mmCIF file of C-alpha atoms and ligand atoms in Angstrom:
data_model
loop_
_atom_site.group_PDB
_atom_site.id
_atom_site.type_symbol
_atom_site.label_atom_id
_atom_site.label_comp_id
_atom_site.label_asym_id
_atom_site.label_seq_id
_atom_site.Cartn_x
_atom_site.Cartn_y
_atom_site.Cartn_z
ATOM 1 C CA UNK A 130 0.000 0.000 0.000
ATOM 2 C CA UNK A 131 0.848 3.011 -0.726
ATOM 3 C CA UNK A 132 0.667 6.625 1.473
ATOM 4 C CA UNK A 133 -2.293 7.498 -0.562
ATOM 5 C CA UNK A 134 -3.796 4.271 0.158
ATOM 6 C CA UNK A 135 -3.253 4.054 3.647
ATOM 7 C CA UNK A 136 -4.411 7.185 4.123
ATOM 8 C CA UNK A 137 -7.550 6.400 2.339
ATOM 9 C CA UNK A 138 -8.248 3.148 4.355
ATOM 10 C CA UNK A 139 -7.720 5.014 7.532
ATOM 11 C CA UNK A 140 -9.813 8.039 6.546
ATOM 12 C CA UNK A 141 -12.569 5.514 6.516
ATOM 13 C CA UNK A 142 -11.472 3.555 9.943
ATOM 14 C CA UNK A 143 -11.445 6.699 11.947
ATOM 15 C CA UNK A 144 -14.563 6.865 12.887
ATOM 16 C CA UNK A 145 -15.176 3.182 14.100
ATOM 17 C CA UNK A 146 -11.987 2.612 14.778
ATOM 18 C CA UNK A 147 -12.190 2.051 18.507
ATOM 19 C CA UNK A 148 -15.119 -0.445 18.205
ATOM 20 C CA UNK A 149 -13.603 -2.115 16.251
ATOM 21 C CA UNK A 150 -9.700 -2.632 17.509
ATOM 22 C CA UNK A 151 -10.166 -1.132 20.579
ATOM 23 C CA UNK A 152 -10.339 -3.839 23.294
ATOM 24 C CA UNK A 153 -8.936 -6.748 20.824
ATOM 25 C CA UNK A 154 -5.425 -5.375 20.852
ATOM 26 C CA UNK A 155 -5.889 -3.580 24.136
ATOM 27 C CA UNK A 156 -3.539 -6.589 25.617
ATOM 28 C CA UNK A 157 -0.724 -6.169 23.171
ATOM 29 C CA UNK A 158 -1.018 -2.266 24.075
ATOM 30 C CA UNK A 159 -0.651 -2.880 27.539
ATOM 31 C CA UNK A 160 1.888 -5.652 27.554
ATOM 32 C CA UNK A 161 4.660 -3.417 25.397
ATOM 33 C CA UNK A 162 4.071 -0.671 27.772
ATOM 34 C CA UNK A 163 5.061 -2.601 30.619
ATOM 35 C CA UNK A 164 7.829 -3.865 28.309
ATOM 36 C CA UNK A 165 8.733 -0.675 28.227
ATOM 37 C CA UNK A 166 9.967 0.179 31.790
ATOM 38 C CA UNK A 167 9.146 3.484 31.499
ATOM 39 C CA UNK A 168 11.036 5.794 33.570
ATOM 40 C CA UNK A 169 9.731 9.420 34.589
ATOM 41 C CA UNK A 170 11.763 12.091 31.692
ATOM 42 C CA UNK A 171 12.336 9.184 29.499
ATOM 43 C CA UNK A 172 11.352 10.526 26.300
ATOM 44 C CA UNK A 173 9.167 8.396 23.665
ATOM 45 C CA UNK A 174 7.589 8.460 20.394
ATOM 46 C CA UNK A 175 5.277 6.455 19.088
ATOM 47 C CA UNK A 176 4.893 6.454 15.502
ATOM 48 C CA UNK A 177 1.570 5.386 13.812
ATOM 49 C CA UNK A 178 -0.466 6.607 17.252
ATOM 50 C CA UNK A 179 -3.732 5.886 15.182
ATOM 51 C CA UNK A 180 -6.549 7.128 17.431
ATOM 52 C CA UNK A 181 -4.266 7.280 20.740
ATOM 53 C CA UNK A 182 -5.623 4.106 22.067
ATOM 54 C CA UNK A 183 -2.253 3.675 23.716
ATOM 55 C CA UNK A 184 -1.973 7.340 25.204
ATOM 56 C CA UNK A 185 -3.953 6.512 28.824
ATOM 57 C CA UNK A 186 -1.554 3.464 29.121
ATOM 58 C CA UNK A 187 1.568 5.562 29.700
ATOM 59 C CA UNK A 188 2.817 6.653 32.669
ATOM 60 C CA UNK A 189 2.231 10.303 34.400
ATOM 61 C CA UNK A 190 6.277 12.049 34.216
ATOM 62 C CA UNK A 191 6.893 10.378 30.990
ATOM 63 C CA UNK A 192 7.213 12.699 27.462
ATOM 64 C CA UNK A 193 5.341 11.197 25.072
ATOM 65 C CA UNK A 194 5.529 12.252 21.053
ATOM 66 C CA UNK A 195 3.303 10.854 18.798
ATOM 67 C CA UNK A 196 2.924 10.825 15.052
ATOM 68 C CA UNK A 197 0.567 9.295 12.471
ATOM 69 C CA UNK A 198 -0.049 10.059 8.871
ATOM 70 C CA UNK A 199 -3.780 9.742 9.106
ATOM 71 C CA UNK A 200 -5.158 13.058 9.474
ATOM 72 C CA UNK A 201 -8.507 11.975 10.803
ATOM 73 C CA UNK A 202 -6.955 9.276 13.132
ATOM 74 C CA UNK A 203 -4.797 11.718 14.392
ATOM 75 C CA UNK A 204 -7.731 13.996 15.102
ATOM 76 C CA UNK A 205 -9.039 11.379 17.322
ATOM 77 C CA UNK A 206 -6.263 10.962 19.419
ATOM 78 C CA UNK A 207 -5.671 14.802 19.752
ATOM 79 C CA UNK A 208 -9.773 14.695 21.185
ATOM 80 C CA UNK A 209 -8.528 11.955 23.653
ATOM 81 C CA UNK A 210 -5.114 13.600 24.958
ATOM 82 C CA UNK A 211 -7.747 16.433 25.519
ATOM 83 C CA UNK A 212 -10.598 14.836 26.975
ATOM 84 C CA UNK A 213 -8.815 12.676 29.220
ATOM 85 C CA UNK A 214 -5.949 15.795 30.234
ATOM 86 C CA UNK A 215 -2.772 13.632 29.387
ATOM 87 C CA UNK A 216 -0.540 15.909 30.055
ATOM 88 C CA UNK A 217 2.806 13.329 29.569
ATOM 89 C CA UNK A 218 1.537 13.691 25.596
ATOM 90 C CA UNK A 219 3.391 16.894 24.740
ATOM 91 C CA UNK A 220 3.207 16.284 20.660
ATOM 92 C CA UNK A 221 0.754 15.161 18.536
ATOM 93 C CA UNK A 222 2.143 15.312 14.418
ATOM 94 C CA UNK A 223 0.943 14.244 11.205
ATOM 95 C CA UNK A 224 4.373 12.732 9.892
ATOM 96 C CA UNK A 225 5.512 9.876 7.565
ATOM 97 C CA UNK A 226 7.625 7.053 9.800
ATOM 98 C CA UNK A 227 9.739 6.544 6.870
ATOM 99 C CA UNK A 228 11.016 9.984 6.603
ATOM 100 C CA UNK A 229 10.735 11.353 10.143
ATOM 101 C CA UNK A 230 10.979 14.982 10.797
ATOM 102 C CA UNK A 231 12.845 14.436 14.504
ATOM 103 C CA UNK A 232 16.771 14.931 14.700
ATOM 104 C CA UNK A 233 19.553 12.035 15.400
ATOM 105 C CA UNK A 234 19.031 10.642 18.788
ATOM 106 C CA UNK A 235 16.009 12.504 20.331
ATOM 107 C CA UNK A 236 14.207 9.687 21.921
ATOM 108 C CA UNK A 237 14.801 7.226 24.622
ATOM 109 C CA UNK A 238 12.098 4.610 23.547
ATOM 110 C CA UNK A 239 10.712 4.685 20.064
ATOM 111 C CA UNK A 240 7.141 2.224 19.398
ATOM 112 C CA UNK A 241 5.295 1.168 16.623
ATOM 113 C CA UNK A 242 1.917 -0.727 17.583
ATOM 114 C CA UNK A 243 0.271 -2.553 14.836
ATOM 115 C CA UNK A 244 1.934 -0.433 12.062
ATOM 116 C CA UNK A 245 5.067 -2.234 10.621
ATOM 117 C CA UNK A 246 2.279 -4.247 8.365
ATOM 118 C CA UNK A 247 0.256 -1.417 7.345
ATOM 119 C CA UNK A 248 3.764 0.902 6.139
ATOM 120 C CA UNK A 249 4.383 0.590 2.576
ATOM 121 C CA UNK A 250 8.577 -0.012 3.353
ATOM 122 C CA UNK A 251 8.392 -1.361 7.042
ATOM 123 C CA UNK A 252 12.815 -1.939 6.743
ATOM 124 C CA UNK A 253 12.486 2.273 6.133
ATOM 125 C CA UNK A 254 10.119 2.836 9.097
ATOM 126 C CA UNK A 255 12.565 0.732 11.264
ATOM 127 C CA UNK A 256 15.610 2.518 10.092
ATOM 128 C CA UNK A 257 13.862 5.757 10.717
ATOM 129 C CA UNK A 258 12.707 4.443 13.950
ATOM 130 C CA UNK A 259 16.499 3.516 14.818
ATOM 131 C CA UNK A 260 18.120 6.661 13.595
ATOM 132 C CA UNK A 261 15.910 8.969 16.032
ATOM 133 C CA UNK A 262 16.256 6.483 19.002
ATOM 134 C CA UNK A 263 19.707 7.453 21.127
ATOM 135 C CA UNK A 264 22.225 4.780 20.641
ATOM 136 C CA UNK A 265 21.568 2.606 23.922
ATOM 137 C CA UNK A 266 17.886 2.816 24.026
ATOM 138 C CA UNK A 267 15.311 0.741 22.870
ATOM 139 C CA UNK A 268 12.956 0.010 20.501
ATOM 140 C CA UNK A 269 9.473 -1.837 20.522
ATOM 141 C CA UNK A 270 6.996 -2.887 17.723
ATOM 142 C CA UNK A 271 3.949 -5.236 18.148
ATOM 143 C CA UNK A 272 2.065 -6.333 15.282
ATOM 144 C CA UNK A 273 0.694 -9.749 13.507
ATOM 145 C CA UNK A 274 2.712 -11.527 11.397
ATOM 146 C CA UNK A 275 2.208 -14.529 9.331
ATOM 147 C CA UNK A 276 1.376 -17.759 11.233
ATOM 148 C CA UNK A 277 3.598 -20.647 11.033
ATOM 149 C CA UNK A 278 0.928 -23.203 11.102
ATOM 150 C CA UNK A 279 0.914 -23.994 7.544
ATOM 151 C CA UNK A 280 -3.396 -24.208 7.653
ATOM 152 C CA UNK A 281 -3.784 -20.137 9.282
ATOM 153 C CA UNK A 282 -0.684 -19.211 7.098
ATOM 154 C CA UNK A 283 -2.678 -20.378 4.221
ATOM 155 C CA UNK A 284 -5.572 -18.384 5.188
ATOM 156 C CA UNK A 285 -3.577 -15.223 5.649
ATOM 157 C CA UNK A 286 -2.214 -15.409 1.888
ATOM 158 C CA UNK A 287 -5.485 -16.038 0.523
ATOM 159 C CA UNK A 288 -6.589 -12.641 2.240
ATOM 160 C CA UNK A 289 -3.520 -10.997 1.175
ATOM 161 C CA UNK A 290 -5.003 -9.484 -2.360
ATOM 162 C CA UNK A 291 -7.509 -7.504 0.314
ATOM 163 C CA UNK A 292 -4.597 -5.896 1.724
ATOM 164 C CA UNK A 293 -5.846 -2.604 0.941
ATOM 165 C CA UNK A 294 -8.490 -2.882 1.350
ATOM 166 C CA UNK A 295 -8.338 -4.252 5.441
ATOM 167 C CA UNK A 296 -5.299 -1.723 5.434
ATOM 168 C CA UNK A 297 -2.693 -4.287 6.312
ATOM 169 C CA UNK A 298 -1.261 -7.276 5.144
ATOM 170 C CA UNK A 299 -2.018 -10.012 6.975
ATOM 171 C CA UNK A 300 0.486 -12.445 5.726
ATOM 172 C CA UNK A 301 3.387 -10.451 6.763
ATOM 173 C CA UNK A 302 6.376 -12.425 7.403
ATOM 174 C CA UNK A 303 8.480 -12.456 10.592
ATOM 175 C CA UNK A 304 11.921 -14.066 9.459
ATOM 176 C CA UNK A 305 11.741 -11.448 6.554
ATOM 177 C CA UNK A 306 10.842 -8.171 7.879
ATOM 178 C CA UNK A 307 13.476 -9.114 10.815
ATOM 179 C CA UNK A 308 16.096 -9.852 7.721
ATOM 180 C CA UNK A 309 15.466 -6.320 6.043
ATOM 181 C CA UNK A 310 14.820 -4.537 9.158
ATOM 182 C CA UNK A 311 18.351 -5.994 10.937
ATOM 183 C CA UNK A 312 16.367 -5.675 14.096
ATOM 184 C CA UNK A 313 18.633 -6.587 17.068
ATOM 185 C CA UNK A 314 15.821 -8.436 18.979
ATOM 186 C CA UNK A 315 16.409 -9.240 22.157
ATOM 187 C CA UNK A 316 12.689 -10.645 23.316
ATOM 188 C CA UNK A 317 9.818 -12.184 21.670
ATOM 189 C CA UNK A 318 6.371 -12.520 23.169
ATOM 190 C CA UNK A 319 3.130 -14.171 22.304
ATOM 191 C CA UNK A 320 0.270 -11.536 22.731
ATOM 192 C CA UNK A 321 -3.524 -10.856 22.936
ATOM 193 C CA UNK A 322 -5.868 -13.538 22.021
ATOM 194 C CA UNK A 323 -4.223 -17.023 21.462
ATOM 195 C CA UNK A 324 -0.499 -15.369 21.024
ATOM 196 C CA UNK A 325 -1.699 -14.153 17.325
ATOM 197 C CA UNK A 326 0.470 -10.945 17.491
ATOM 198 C CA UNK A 327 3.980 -10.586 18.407
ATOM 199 C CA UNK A 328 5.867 -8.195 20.522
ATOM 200 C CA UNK A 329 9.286 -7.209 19.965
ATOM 201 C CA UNK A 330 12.175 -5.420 22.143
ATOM 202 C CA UNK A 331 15.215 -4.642 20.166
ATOM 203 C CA UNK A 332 18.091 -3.163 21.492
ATOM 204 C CA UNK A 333 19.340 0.015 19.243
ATOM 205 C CA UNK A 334 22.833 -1.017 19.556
ATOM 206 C CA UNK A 335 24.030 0.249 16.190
ATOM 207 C CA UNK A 336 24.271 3.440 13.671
ATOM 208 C CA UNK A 337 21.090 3.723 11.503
ATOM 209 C CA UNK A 338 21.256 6.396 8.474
ATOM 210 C CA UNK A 339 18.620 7.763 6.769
ATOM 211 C CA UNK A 340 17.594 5.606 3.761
ATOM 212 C CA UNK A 341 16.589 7.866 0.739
ATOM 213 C CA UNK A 342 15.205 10.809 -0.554
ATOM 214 C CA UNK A 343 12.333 12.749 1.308
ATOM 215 C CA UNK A 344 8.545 12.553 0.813
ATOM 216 C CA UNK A 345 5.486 14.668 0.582
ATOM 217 C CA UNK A 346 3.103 14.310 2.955
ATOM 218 C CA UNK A 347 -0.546 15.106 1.480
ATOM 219 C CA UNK A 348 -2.102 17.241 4.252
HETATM 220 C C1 SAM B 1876 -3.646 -0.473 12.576
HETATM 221 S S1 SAM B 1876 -3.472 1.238 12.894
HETATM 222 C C2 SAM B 1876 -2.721 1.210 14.510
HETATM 223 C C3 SAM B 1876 -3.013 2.461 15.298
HETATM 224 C C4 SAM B 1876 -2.522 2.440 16.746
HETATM 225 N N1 SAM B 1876 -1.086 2.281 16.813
HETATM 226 C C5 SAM B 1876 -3.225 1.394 17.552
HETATM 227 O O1 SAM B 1876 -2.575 0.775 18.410
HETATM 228 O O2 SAM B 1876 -4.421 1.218 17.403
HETATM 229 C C6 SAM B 1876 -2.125 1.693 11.860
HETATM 230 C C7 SAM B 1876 -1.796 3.183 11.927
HETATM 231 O O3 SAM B 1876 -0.532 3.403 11.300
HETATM 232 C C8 SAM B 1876 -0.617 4.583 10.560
HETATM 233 N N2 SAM B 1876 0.452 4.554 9.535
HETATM 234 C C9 SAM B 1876 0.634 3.672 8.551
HETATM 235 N N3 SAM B 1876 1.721 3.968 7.823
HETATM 236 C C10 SAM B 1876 2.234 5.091 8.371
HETATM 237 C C11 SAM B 1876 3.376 5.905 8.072
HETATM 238 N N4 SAM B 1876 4.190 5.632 7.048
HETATM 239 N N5 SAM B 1876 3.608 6.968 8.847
HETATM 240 C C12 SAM B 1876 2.796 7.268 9.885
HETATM 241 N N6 SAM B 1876 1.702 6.549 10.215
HETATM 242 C C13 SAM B 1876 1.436 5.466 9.477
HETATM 243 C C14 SAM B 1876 -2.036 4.576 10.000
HETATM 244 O O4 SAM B 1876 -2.452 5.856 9.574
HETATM 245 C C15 SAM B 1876 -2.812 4.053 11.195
HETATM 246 O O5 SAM B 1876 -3.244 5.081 12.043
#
């Protein structure tokens, strides 16, 4: 999918959004925030915040940035930071992930929930995600990928043509988005219902550049 695309799909999502993906990847939600051993200053950004589902979750003394390129899912979560006076969300943009707009090093923690699927160049996102993490900190992404029982795998590629039309693809592959990526993962856990999504802490151990040109965000 492309930006237009996803931006299309998500236009559409906004509004029921909640209902429908609200409690069934609440777990996942919660468990990477716990992951994430948040510490009061640490600063984080979340990229792909959707509707800020996520945004209650973290803790009060934490600095929380987050970034989506869905206008009207960005909207949402701007409502909610308001409604619910989170004031550890100091930033709300509408940014690509694969070309972020954030200098070297600026975060402590960097997340991606249920987005490395949906991103047309998920290795980009991830190098984007690495270059604006501080070397030493720590990087988190939960998401589904493609089961390894051969039956549900099966399923999942016969969906795949719909891709665009669920605004994901739901027979993304583990071993090759860690192979492109070069994730340094150092823990894998089952999560929500029946383990079907996977969470993952990497370590940002190493020097990512910035892959590529730039890109125009349509506003
Ligand atoms: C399945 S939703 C997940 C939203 C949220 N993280 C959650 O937990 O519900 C995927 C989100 O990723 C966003 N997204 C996809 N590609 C993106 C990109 N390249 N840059 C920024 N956001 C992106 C979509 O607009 C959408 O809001």
């Amino acid at each position: 999918m492309d930006i237009n695309a996803i931006q299309k799909v998500y236009r559409r999502y906004a509004q029921g959004y909640d209902i429908y993906f609200g409690a069934l990847l609440q777990p996942g939600r919660k468990a990477i925030i716990e992951k994430m051993h948040c510490r009061s200053g640490d600063r984080i950004l979340e990229v792909g915040v959707g509707t800020g589902l996520s945004l209650p979750l973290y803790p009060r003394g934490v600095h929380v940035t987050g970034i989506d390129i869905s206008r009207e899912m960005l909207a949402r979560a701007h409502a909610r930071t308001i409604r619910l006076h989170l004031d550890h969300v100091m930033v709300l943009r509408l940014m690509d992930a694969e070309f972020l707009q954030f200098p070297d090093n600026s975060f402590d923690k960097v997340v991606a929930m249920y987005v490395v699927s949906v991103a047309p160049h998920p290795a980009r996102l991830v190098s984007e995600m690495r270059r604006v993490c501080r070397p030493g900190g720590e990087l988190f992404i939960v998401n589904h990928f493609q089961h390894t029982n051969p039956v549900v795998g099966g399923l999942e590629r016969l969906f795949a043509p719909l891709s665009r039309l669920m605004g994901f693809h739901p027979d993304f592959s583990l071993e090759n988005f860690l192979r492109e990526s070069g994730l340094d993962v150092a823990e894998r856990t089952p999560v929500n219902a029946l383990g079907y999504w996977t969470l993952l802490r990497a370590c940002n151990g190493k020097t990512a550049v910035r892959l590529g040109a730039s890109r125009t965000v349509a506003t």
